[in-house]
Amino acid sequence: MNNITIYNICKLLMRHDNYLIFTHENPDADTIGSCFALVETLRSLGKTAYPVCCDRIPSSLMFMTEGVRDFKLENIPEGFVPAYHIATDVASAAQLGIYRDMAKDIQLALDHHATHDRFAEYYFVDPRASACAEIVYHIINRLLIGEIPERTASLLYAALAADTGGFRYANTTPVTHKIAAKLIERGACHADICRNLFECKSKTALAAEAFAMANVTYFCGGKISYVKITGADKRAHGFEDEDTYDVINAIRRADGVKIAIFAREKDDGSYKISTRSSCDIDVAKICAIFGGGGHAGAAGCSVTPDEVDAAVARIIKECGFDD
Ligand SMILES: [Mn+2]
């Protein structure tokens, strides 16, 4: 699913100046790591580059952005005229969030979603890549002739580790491990990164997970786990949206669970439904019924409050379990 090679991407990046590099909405470690590693690399090559993120960086991922939370367009110095727009880990124009109208300006999309909708002029999409950061690694490694600095290596390592659940998910490949090894050789602080990603959590995030485990419902003889967190629940317990990002991983752990479904009311009143599959059921296809997408093992969609219960019932039915 490519119309440009890594070699030609590198030639193109050397040719231009003044870059804007976009993450997807509700940014995760892969989109942040891919975007910021590319920004650092272009700057080290004497170019001007800024990251753009439509939503605030979750506090749990601020270790990747040196404590800065806001990377909106209005934070970019006045007078900067972008000449080249890149999107990292963004599968569709809608995933640019409030910047979706700028999708027509994106000249290059780097992505690993099988559902990528080719909104950019040039796209390099490898659904076998465990993380977008694998693709970005190949580009940066070529641009810097292997001399990847420590901070860039750490950004890419965090992206890889997060999208593979700490190199545990089915998307982890020998290539993933080889790249991770190279990044550790280049100084990536893997132990600190993994503690930040997988162990250290805010007390409200831990409370949100406890709430989810107390309210989870199992369907189809325990093969499906489901929990909903409403806006009222969030207000009653003081949960921020970002406190609930790991709830889906908490409810998928129970023995026998093949599919996990988590519906949360967002601050704008709509519901985000997240799904995870640890069997051969492709949840991206099921989420596509509701205009969503993602990967076979991890996907999501957004629905209105009126639709959420029926949508979850339909997702459960689409899984096709007998009981
Ligand atoms: Mn990703």
mmCIF file of C-alpha atoms and ligand atoms in Angstrom:
data_model
loop_
_atom_site.group_PDB
_atom_site.id
_atom_site.type_symbol
_atom_site.label_atom_id
_atom_site.label_comp_id
_atom_site.label_asym_id
_atom_site.label_seq_id
_atom_site.Cartn_x
_atom_site.Cartn_y
_atom_site.Cartn_z
ATOM 1 C CA MET A 1 0.000 0.000 0.000
ATOM 2 C CA ASN A 2 2.713 2.479 -0.942
ATOM 3 C CA ASN A 3 3.096 5.001 -3.727
ATOM 4 C CA ILE A 4 6.553 6.100 -2.603
ATOM 5 C CA THR A 5 9.633 4.223 -1.369
ATOM 6 C CA ILE A 6 11.613 4.890 1.831
ATOM 7 C CA TYR A 7 14.500 5.996 -0.412
ATOM 8 C CA ASN A 8 12.305 8.557 -2.181
ATOM 9 C CA ILE A 9 10.808 9.742 1.123
ATOM 10 C CA CYS A 10 14.363 10.509 2.293
ATOM 11 C CA LYS A 11 15.146 12.396 -0.920
ATOM 12 C CA LEU A 12 11.952 14.382 -0.535
ATOM 13 C CA LEU A 13 12.677 15.204 3.129
ATOM 14 C CA MET A 14 16.165 16.448 2.226
ATOM 15 C CA ARG A 15 14.699 18.665 -0.486
ATOM 16 C CA HIS A 16 12.147 20.623 1.551
ATOM 17 C CA ASP A 17 12.223 22.892 4.586
ATOM 18 C CA ASN A 18 9.571 24.196 7.029
ATOM 19 C CA TYR A 19 7.711 21.084 8.099
ATOM 20 C CA LEU A 20 4.539 20.558 10.078
ATOM 21 C CA ILE A 21 4.162 17.013 11.390
ATOM 22 C CA PHE A 22 0.714 15.936 12.606
ATOM 23 C CA THR A 23 -0.277 13.308 15.167
ATOM 24 C CA HIS A 24 -3.729 11.731 15.357
ATOM 25 C CA GLU A 25 -6.395 12.864 17.824
ATOM 26 C CA ASN A 26 -6.291 11.367 21.351
ATOM 27 C CA PRO A 27 -2.554 10.945 20.796
ATOM 28 C CA ASP A 28 -0.884 7.690 21.837
ATOM 29 C CA ALA A 29 2.802 6.885 22.247
ATOM 30 C CA ASP A 30 3.179 5.671 18.652
ATOM 31 C CA THR A 31 1.888 8.829 16.983
ATOM 32 C CA ILE A 32 3.809 11.035 19.472
ATOM 33 C CA GLY A 33 7.056 9.051 19.174
ATOM 34 C CA SER A 34 6.874 8.901 15.374
ATOM 35 C CA CYS A 35 6.055 12.610 15.046
ATOM 36 C CA PHE A 36 8.615 13.925 17.546
ATOM 37 C CA ALA A 37 11.417 11.619 16.318
ATOM 38 C CA LEU A 38 10.862 12.981 12.821
ATOM 39 C CA VAL A 39 10.777 16.577 14.106
ATOM 40 C CA GLU A 40 14.083 16.077 15.976
ATOM 41 C CA THR A 41 15.694 14.460 12.952
ATOM 42 C CA LEU A 42 14.651 17.199 10.520
ATOM 43 C CA ARG A 43 15.856 19.861 12.957
ATOM 44 C CA SER A 44 19.212 18.083 13.282
ATOM 45 C CA LEU A 45 19.470 18.320 9.499
ATOM 46 C CA GLY A 46 19.136 22.104 9.742
ATOM 47 C CA LYS A 47 15.463 22.267 8.827
ATOM 48 C CA THR A 48 12.579 23.892 10.637
ATOM 49 C CA ALA A 49 9.937 21.444 11.860
ATOM 50 C CA TYR A 50 7.079 21.625 14.372
ATOM 51 C CA PRO A 51 4.862 18.892 15.806
ATOM 52 C CA VAL A 52 1.109 19.504 15.630
ATOM 53 C CA CYS A 53 -1.313 17.716 17.926
ATOM 54 C CA CYS A 54 -5.025 18.599 17.962
ATOM 55 C CA ASP A 55 -5.477 17.306 21.541
ATOM 56 C CA ARG A 56 -3.360 17.810 24.642
ATOM 57 C CA ILE A 57 -0.641 15.247 25.336
ATOM 58 C CA PRO A 58 -1.946 12.875 28.066
ATOM 59 C CA SER A 59 -0.063 13.493 31.310
ATOM 60 C CA SER A 60 1.043 9.832 31.273
ATOM 61 C CA LEU A 61 2.947 10.519 28.012
ATOM 62 C CA MET A 62 4.470 13.869 28.954
ATOM 63 C CA PHE A 63 7.769 12.060 29.580
ATOM 64 C CA MET A 64 7.996 11.866 25.773
ATOM 65 C CA THR A 65 7.503 15.612 25.200
ATOM 66 C CA GLU A 66 9.754 16.993 27.942
ATOM 67 C CA GLY A 67 6.747 18.049 29.997
ATOM 68 C CA VAL A 68 5.026 20.102 27.282
ATOM 69 C CA ARG A 69 1.320 19.407 26.754
ATOM 70 C CA ASP A 70 0.136 21.719 23.988
ATOM 71 C CA PHE A 71 1.263 21.446 20.385
ATOM 72 C CA LYS A 72 -1.629 23.217 18.702
ATOM 73 C CA LEU A 73 -1.168 25.304 15.558
ATOM 74 C CA GLU A 74 -1.524 28.538 17.546
ATOM 75 C CA ASN A 75 1.646 27.666 19.507
ATOM 76 C CA ILE A 76 3.768 27.814 16.355
ATOM 77 C CA PRO A 77 5.774 31.043 16.047
ATOM 78 C CA GLU A 78 4.056 33.714 14.010
ATOM 79 C CA GLY A 79 5.454 34.124 10.526
ATOM 80 C CA PHE A 80 6.283 30.447 10.073
ATOM 81 C CA VAL A 81 5.058 29.355 6.651
ATOM 82 C CA PRO A 82 4.842 25.563 6.396
ATOM 83 C CA ALA A 83 5.949 24.171 3.076
ATOM 84 C CA TYR A 84 5.465 20.489 3.778
ATOM 85 C CA HIS A 85 2.849 18.621 5.860
ATOM 86 C CA ILE A 86 3.344 15.080 7.154
ATOM 87 C CA ALA A 87 0.980 12.845 9.148
ATOM 88 C CA THR A 88 2.238 9.990 11.353
ATOM 89 C CA ASP A 89 0.043 7.051 12.424
ATOM 90 C CA VAL A 90 -3.052 8.867 11.081
ATOM 91 C CA ALA A 91 -5.415 6.457 9.280
ATOM 92 C CA SER A 92 -7.975 8.953 8.006
ATOM 93 C CA ALA A 93 -8.696 12.673 7.699
ATOM 94 C CA ALA A 94 -11.169 12.402 10.593
ATOM 95 C CA GLN A 95 -8.328 11.277 12.871
ATOM 96 C CA LEU A 96 -6.766 14.722 12.544
ATOM 97 C CA GLY A 97 -9.563 15.849 14.894
ATOM 98 C CA ILE A 98 -10.095 19.609 14.795
ATOM 99 C CA TYR A 99 -7.501 19.817 12.004
ATOM 100 C CA ARG A 100 -9.358 17.390 9.699
ATOM 101 C CA ASP A 101 -9.913 20.130 7.111
ATOM 102 C CA MET A 102 -6.129 20.292 6.689
ATOM 103 C CA ALA A 103 -6.027 16.701 5.390
ATOM 104 C CA LYS A 104 -6.026 18.083 1.834
ATOM 105 C CA ASP A 105 -2.713 19.839 2.627
ATOM 106 C CA ILE A 106 -0.948 16.683 3.856
ATOM 107 C CA GLN A 107 1.695 15.729 1.298
ATOM 108 C CA LEU A 108 3.009 12.600 3.041
ATOM 109 C CA ALA A 109 1.293 10.067 5.327
ATOM 110 C CA LEU A 110 3.311 7.430 7.195
ATOM 111 C CA ASP A 111 1.076 4.775 8.698
ATOM 112 C CA HIS A 112 0.592 1.127 9.613
ATOM 113 C CA HIS A 113 -3.228 0.876 9.701
ATOM 114 C CA ALA A 114 -4.698 -1.584 7.194
ATOM 115 C CA THR A 115 -7.717 0.746 7.076
ATOM 116 C CA HIS A 116 -5.573 3.736 5.949
ATOM 117 C CA ASP A 117 -7.674 5.759 3.507
ATOM 118 C CA ARG A 118 -4.907 7.397 1.443
ATOM 119 C CA PHE A 119 -5.874 11.014 2.105
ATOM 120 C CA ALA A 120 -2.348 12.296 1.397
ATOM 121 C CA GLU A 121 -0.554 12.967 -1.878
ATOM 122 C CA TYR A 122 2.138 10.414 -0.965
ATOM 123 C CA TYR A 123 1.591 7.550 1.451
ATOM 124 C CA PHE A 124 3.747 4.797 2.865
ATOM 125 C CA VAL A 125 1.524 2.314 4.677
ATOM 126 C CA ASP A 126 2.814 -1.006 6.002
ATOM 127 C CA PRO A 127 0.145 -2.943 7.929
ATOM 128 C CA ARG A 128 2.798 -5.524 8.923
ATOM 129 C CA ALA A 129 4.671 -2.862 10.880
ATOM 130 C CA SER A 130 3.846 -3.237 14.579
ATOM 131 C CA ALA A 131 3.997 0.541 14.988
ATOM 132 C CA CYS A 132 4.249 3.544 12.708
ATOM 133 C CA ALA A 133 7.578 4.046 14.472
ATOM 134 C CA GLU A 134 8.995 1.033 12.585
ATOM 135 C CA ILE A 135 8.469 2.922 9.310
ATOM 136 C CA VAL A 136 9.819 6.159 10.800
ATOM 137 C CA TYR A 137 12.861 4.237 12.097
ATOM 138 C CA HIS A 138 13.741 3.075 8.571
ATOM 139 C CA ILE A 139 13.485 6.669 7.292
ATOM 140 C CA ILE A 140 15.497 8.212 10.140
ATOM 141 C CA ASN A 141 18.124 5.468 10.069
ATOM 142 C CA ARG A 142 18.724 6.186 6.390
ATOM 143 C CA LEU A 143 18.710 9.981 6.814
ATOM 144 C CA LEU A 144 21.189 9.848 9.726
ATOM 145 C CA ILE A 145 23.235 6.947 8.331
ATOM 146 C CA GLY A 146 22.618 4.965 11.506
ATOM 147 C CA GLU A 147 23.713 7.760 13.864
ATOM 148 C CA ILE A 148 20.376 8.052 15.706
ATOM 149 C CA PRO A 149 20.720 10.254 18.822
ATOM 150 C CA GLU A 150 19.668 8.949 22.226
ATOM 151 C CA ARG A 151 16.513 11.032 22.596
ATOM 152 C CA THR A 152 15.263 10.090 19.121
ATOM 153 C CA ALA A 153 16.000 6.428 19.870
ATOM 154 C CA SER A 154 14.006 6.693 23.112
ATOM 155 C CA LEU A 155 11.032 8.274 21.316
ATOM 156 C CA LEU A 156 10.944 5.464 18.754
ATOM 157 C CA TYR A 157 11.431 2.788 21.412
ATOM 158 C CA ALA A 158 8.510 4.158 23.456
ATOM 159 C CA ALA A 159 6.327 4.068 20.331
ATOM 160 C CA LEU A 160 7.275 0.457 19.554
ATOM 161 C CA ALA A 161 6.877 -0.702 23.138
ATOM 162 C CA ALA A 162 3.451 0.946 23.480
ATOM 163 C CA ASP A 163 1.903 -0.325 20.243
ATOM 164 C CA THR A 164 3.080 -3.876 20.978
ATOM 165 C CA GLY A 165 1.980 -3.798 24.624
ATOM 166 C CA GLY A 166 5.589 -4.228 25.713
ATOM 167 C CA PHE A 167 6.433 -6.603 22.817
ATOM 168 C CA ARG A 168 3.669 -8.988 23.884
ATOM 169 C CA TYR A 169 0.894 -8.486 21.298
ATOM 170 C CA ALA A 170 0.488 -10.569 18.141
ATOM 171 C CA ASN A 171 1.703 -7.651 15.980
ATOM 172 C CA THR A 172 5.246 -8.040 17.418
ATOM 173 C CA THR A 173 7.591 -9.456 14.754
ATOM 174 C CA PRO A 174 11.282 -10.317 14.454
ATOM 175 C CA VAL A 175 11.688 -6.929 12.722
ATOM 176 C CA THR A 176 10.168 -5.186 15.752
ATOM 177 C CA HIS A 177 12.709 -6.836 18.046
ATOM 178 C CA LYS A 178 15.611 -6.079 15.691
ATOM 179 C CA ILE A 179 14.657 -2.403 15.551
ATOM 180 C CA ALA A 180 14.191 -2.326 19.340
ATOM 181 C CA ALA A 181 17.677 -3.819 19.741
ATOM 182 C CA LYS A 182 19.180 -1.142 17.457
ATOM 183 C CA LEU A 183 17.399 1.571 19.445
ATOM 184 C CA ILE A 184 18.810 0.239 22.731
ATOM 185 C CA GLU A 185 22.255 0.234 21.100
ATOM 186 C CA ARG A 186 21.657 3.904 20.260
ATOM 187 C CA GLY A 187 20.930 4.647 23.912
ATOM 188 C CA ALA A 188 17.145 4.259 24.286
ATOM 189 C CA CYS A 189 16.397 4.140 28.020
ATOM 190 C CA HIS A 190 14.224 1.026 27.790
ATOM 191 C CA ALA A 191 13.741 0.365 31.490
ATOM 192 C CA ASP A 192 12.662 3.956 32.247
ATOM 193 C CA ILE A 193 10.404 3.988 29.195
ATOM 194 C CA CYS A 194 8.683 0.730 30.139
ATOM 195 C CA ARG A 195 8.183 1.873 33.721
ATOM 196 C CA ASN A 196 6.607 5.102 32.408
ATOM 197 C CA LEU A 197 4.423 3.261 29.912
ATOM 198 C CA PHE A 198 3.319 0.195 31.834
ATOM 199 C CA GLU A 199 3.882 0.541 35.552
ATOM 200 C CA CYS A 200 3.588 4.144 36.654
ATOM 201 C CA LYS A 201 -0.034 5.362 36.668
ATOM 202 C CA SER A 202 -1.888 8.247 38.253
ATOM 203 C CA LYS A 203 -4.036 7.355 41.242
ATOM 204 C CA THR A 204 -7.161 8.447 39.334
ATOM 205 C CA ALA A 205 -6.221 6.161 36.420
ATOM 206 C CA LEU A 206 -5.852 3.255 38.867
ATOM 207 C CA ALA A 207 -9.223 4.194 40.401
ATOM 208 C CA ALA A 208 -10.792 4.189 36.926
ATOM 209 C CA GLU A 209 -9.441 0.674 36.328
ATOM 210 C CA ALA A 210 -10.778 -0.495 39.693
ATOM 211 C CA PHE A 211 -14.164 1.032 38.821
ATOM 212 C CA ALA A 212 -14.115 -0.784 35.479
ATOM 213 C CA MET A 213 -13.256 -4.145 37.060
ATOM 214 C CA ALA A 214 -16.082 -3.681 39.585
ATOM 215 C CA ASN A 215 -18.578 -2.943 36.812
ATOM 216 C CA VAL A 216 -17.462 -5.245 33.991
ATOM 217 C CA THR A 217 -20.077 -7.531 32.407
ATOM 218 C CA TYR A 218 -19.203 -10.794 30.646
ATOM 219 C CA PHE A 219 -21.123 -12.077 27.625
ATOM 220 C CA CYS A 220 -21.068 -15.240 25.505
ATOM 221 C CA GLY A 221 -19.946 -17.535 28.289
ATOM 222 C CA GLY A 222 -17.174 -15.172 29.369
ATOM 223 C CA LYS A 223 -15.602 -14.698 25.917
ATOM 224 C CA ILE A 224 -16.562 -11.022 25.786
ATOM 225 C CA SER A 225 -15.960 -8.431 28.512
ATOM 226 C CA TYR A 226 -17.724 -5.080 28.434
ATOM 227 C CA VAL A 227 -17.847 -1.962 30.564
ATOM 228 C CA LYS A 228 -19.327 1.502 30.054
ATOM 229 C CA ILE A 229 -18.160 4.651 31.826
ATOM 230 C CA THR A 230 -20.636 7.527 31.516
ATOM 231 C CA GLY A 231 -20.000 11.234 31.938
ATOM 232 C CA ALA A 232 -21.851 11.006 35.272
ATOM 233 C CA ASP A 233 -19.453 8.231 36.392
ATOM 234 C CA LYS A 234 -16.504 10.408 35.425
ATOM 235 C CA ARG A 235 -17.826 13.384 37.362
ATOM 236 C CA ALA A 236 -18.770 11.281 40.407
ATOM 237 C CA HIS A 237 -15.287 9.757 40.675
ATOM 238 C CA GLY A 238 -13.166 12.594 39.280
ATOM 239 C CA PHE A 239 -11.950 10.622 36.238
ATOM 240 C CA GLU A 240 -10.480 12.576 33.336
ATOM 241 C CA ASP A 241 -10.746 11.046 29.838
ATOM 242 C CA GLU A 242 -7.080 10.114 29.962
ATOM 243 C CA ASP A 243 -7.569 8.212 33.229
ATOM 244 C CA THR A 244 -9.650 5.706 31.261
ATOM 245 C CA TYR A 245 -7.212 5.007 28.411
ATOM 246 C CA ASP A 246 -5.995 1.745 29.973
ATOM 247 C CA VAL A 247 -9.416 0.448 31.046
ATOM 248 C CA ILE A 248 -9.682 -1.598 27.848
ATOM 249 C CA ASN A 249 -6.431 -3.378 28.748
ATOM 250 C CA ALA A 250 -7.658 -4.060 32.293
ATOM 251 C CA ILE A 251 -10.915 -5.723 31.197
ATOM 252 C CA ARG A 252 -9.294 -7.870 28.494
ATOM 253 C CA ARG A 253 -7.095 -9.705 30.984
ATOM 254 C CA ALA A 254 -9.685 -12.067 32.482
ATOM 255 C CA ASP A 255 -9.091 -15.727 31.657
ATOM 256 C CA GLY A 256 -11.233 -16.802 28.674
ATOM 257 C CA VAL A 257 -11.882 -13.301 27.346
ATOM 258 C CA LYS A 258 -11.349 -13.100 23.570
ATOM 259 C CA ILE A 259 -12.979 -9.742 22.891
ATOM 260 C CA ALA A 260 -13.026 -6.674 25.157
ATOM 261 C CA ILE A 261 -15.363 -3.735 24.586
ATOM 262 C CA PHE A 262 -15.158 -0.415 26.412
ATOM 263 C CA ALA A 263 -17.561 2.495 25.894
ATOM 264 C CA ARG A 264 -16.736 5.844 27.440
ATOM 265 C CA GLU A 265 -18.581 9.106 27.238
ATOM 266 C CA LYS A 266 -16.219 11.781 25.958
ATOM 267 C CA ASP A 267 -16.194 15.379 27.121
ATOM 268 C CA ASP A 268 -18.110 16.380 23.964
ATOM 269 C CA GLY A 269 -20.965 13.999 24.909
ATOM 270 C CA SER A 270 -20.306 11.386 22.222
ATOM 271 C CA TYR A 271 -19.251 7.843 23.090
ATOM 272 C CA LYS A 272 -15.915 6.326 22.081
ATOM 273 C CA ILE A 273 -16.152 2.537 21.789
ATOM 274 C CA SER A 274 -12.798 0.738 21.995
ATOM 275 C CA THR A 275 -12.418 -2.948 21.139
ATOM 276 C CA ARG A 276 -9.623 -5.492 21.479
ATOM 277 C CA SER A 277 -9.424 -8.986 20.031
ATOM 278 C CA SER A 278 -7.088 -11.757 21.098
ATOM 279 C CA CYS A 279 -8.528 -14.281 18.622
ATOM 280 C CA ASP A 280 -9.096 -14.359 14.850
ATOM 281 C CA ILE A 281 -12.078 -11.981 14.998
ATOM 282 C CA ASP A 282 -11.151 -8.749 13.146
ATOM 283 C CA VAL A 283 -12.512 -5.924 15.307
ATOM 284 C CA ALA A 284 -11.509 -3.275 12.734
ATOM 285 C CA LYS A 285 -14.088 -4.762 10.338
ATOM 286 C CA ILE A 286 -16.749 -4.732 13.046
ATOM 287 C CA CYS A 287 -15.974 -1.128 14.067
ATOM 288 C CA ALA A 288 -16.177 -0.135 10.380
ATOM 289 C CA ILE A 289 -19.961 -0.764 10.609
ATOM 290 C CA PHE A 290 -20.058 2.408 12.708
ATOM 291 C CA GLY A 291 -17.560 4.380 10.623
ATOM 292 C CA GLY A 292 -14.598 3.446 12.802
ATOM 293 C CA GLY A 293 -11.469 1.453 12.122
ATOM 294 C CA GLY A 294 -8.054 0.462 13.403
ATOM 295 C CA HIS A 295 -6.266 -2.865 13.431
ATOM 296 C CA ALA A 296 -7.584 -6.451 13.452
ATOM 297 C CA GLY A 297 -6.680 -6.725 17.135
ATOM 298 C CA ALA A 298 -7.396 -3.163 18.288
ATOM 299 C CA ALA A 299 -10.029 -0.851 16.851
ATOM 300 C CA GLY A 300 -12.610 1.736 17.787
ATOM 301 C CA CYS A 301 -15.513 3.887 16.672
ATOM 302 C CA SER A 302 -17.539 6.858 17.893
ATOM 303 C CA VAL A 303 -21.308 6.923 18.329
ATOM 304 C CA THR A 304 -23.942 9.196 19.860
ATOM 305 C CA PRO A 305 -25.297 8.548 23.383
ATOM 306 C CA ASP A 306 -28.590 7.306 21.839
ATOM 307 C CA GLU A 307 -26.729 4.738 19.751
ATOM 308 C CA VAL A 308 -24.219 3.382 22.230
ATOM 309 C CA ASP A 309 -26.174 0.490 23.773
ATOM 310 C CA ALA A 310 -27.457 -0.762 20.401
ATOM 311 C CA ALA A 311 -23.963 -0.397 18.911
ATOM 312 C CA VAL A 312 -22.414 -2.496 21.681
ATOM 313 C CA ALA A 313 -25.175 -5.139 21.255
ATOM 314 C CA ARG A 314 -24.426 -5.228 17.516
ATOM 315 C CA ILE A 315 -20.669 -5.559 18.115
ATOM 316 C CA ILE A 316 -21.309 -8.481 20.482
ATOM 317 C CA LYS A 317 -23.578 -10.115 17.866
ATOM 318 C CA GLU A 318 -21.032 -9.562 15.072
ATOM 319 C CA CYS A 319 -18.419 -11.501 17.049
ATOM 320 C CA GLY A 320 -20.534 -14.561 16.247
ATOM 321 C CA PHE A 321 -20.010 -16.570 19.423
ATOM 322 C CA ASP A 322 -22.701 -19.267 19.935
ATOM 323 C CA ASP A 323 -23.800 -18.572 23.482
HETATM 324 MN MN MN B 1 0.158 3.061 15.849
#
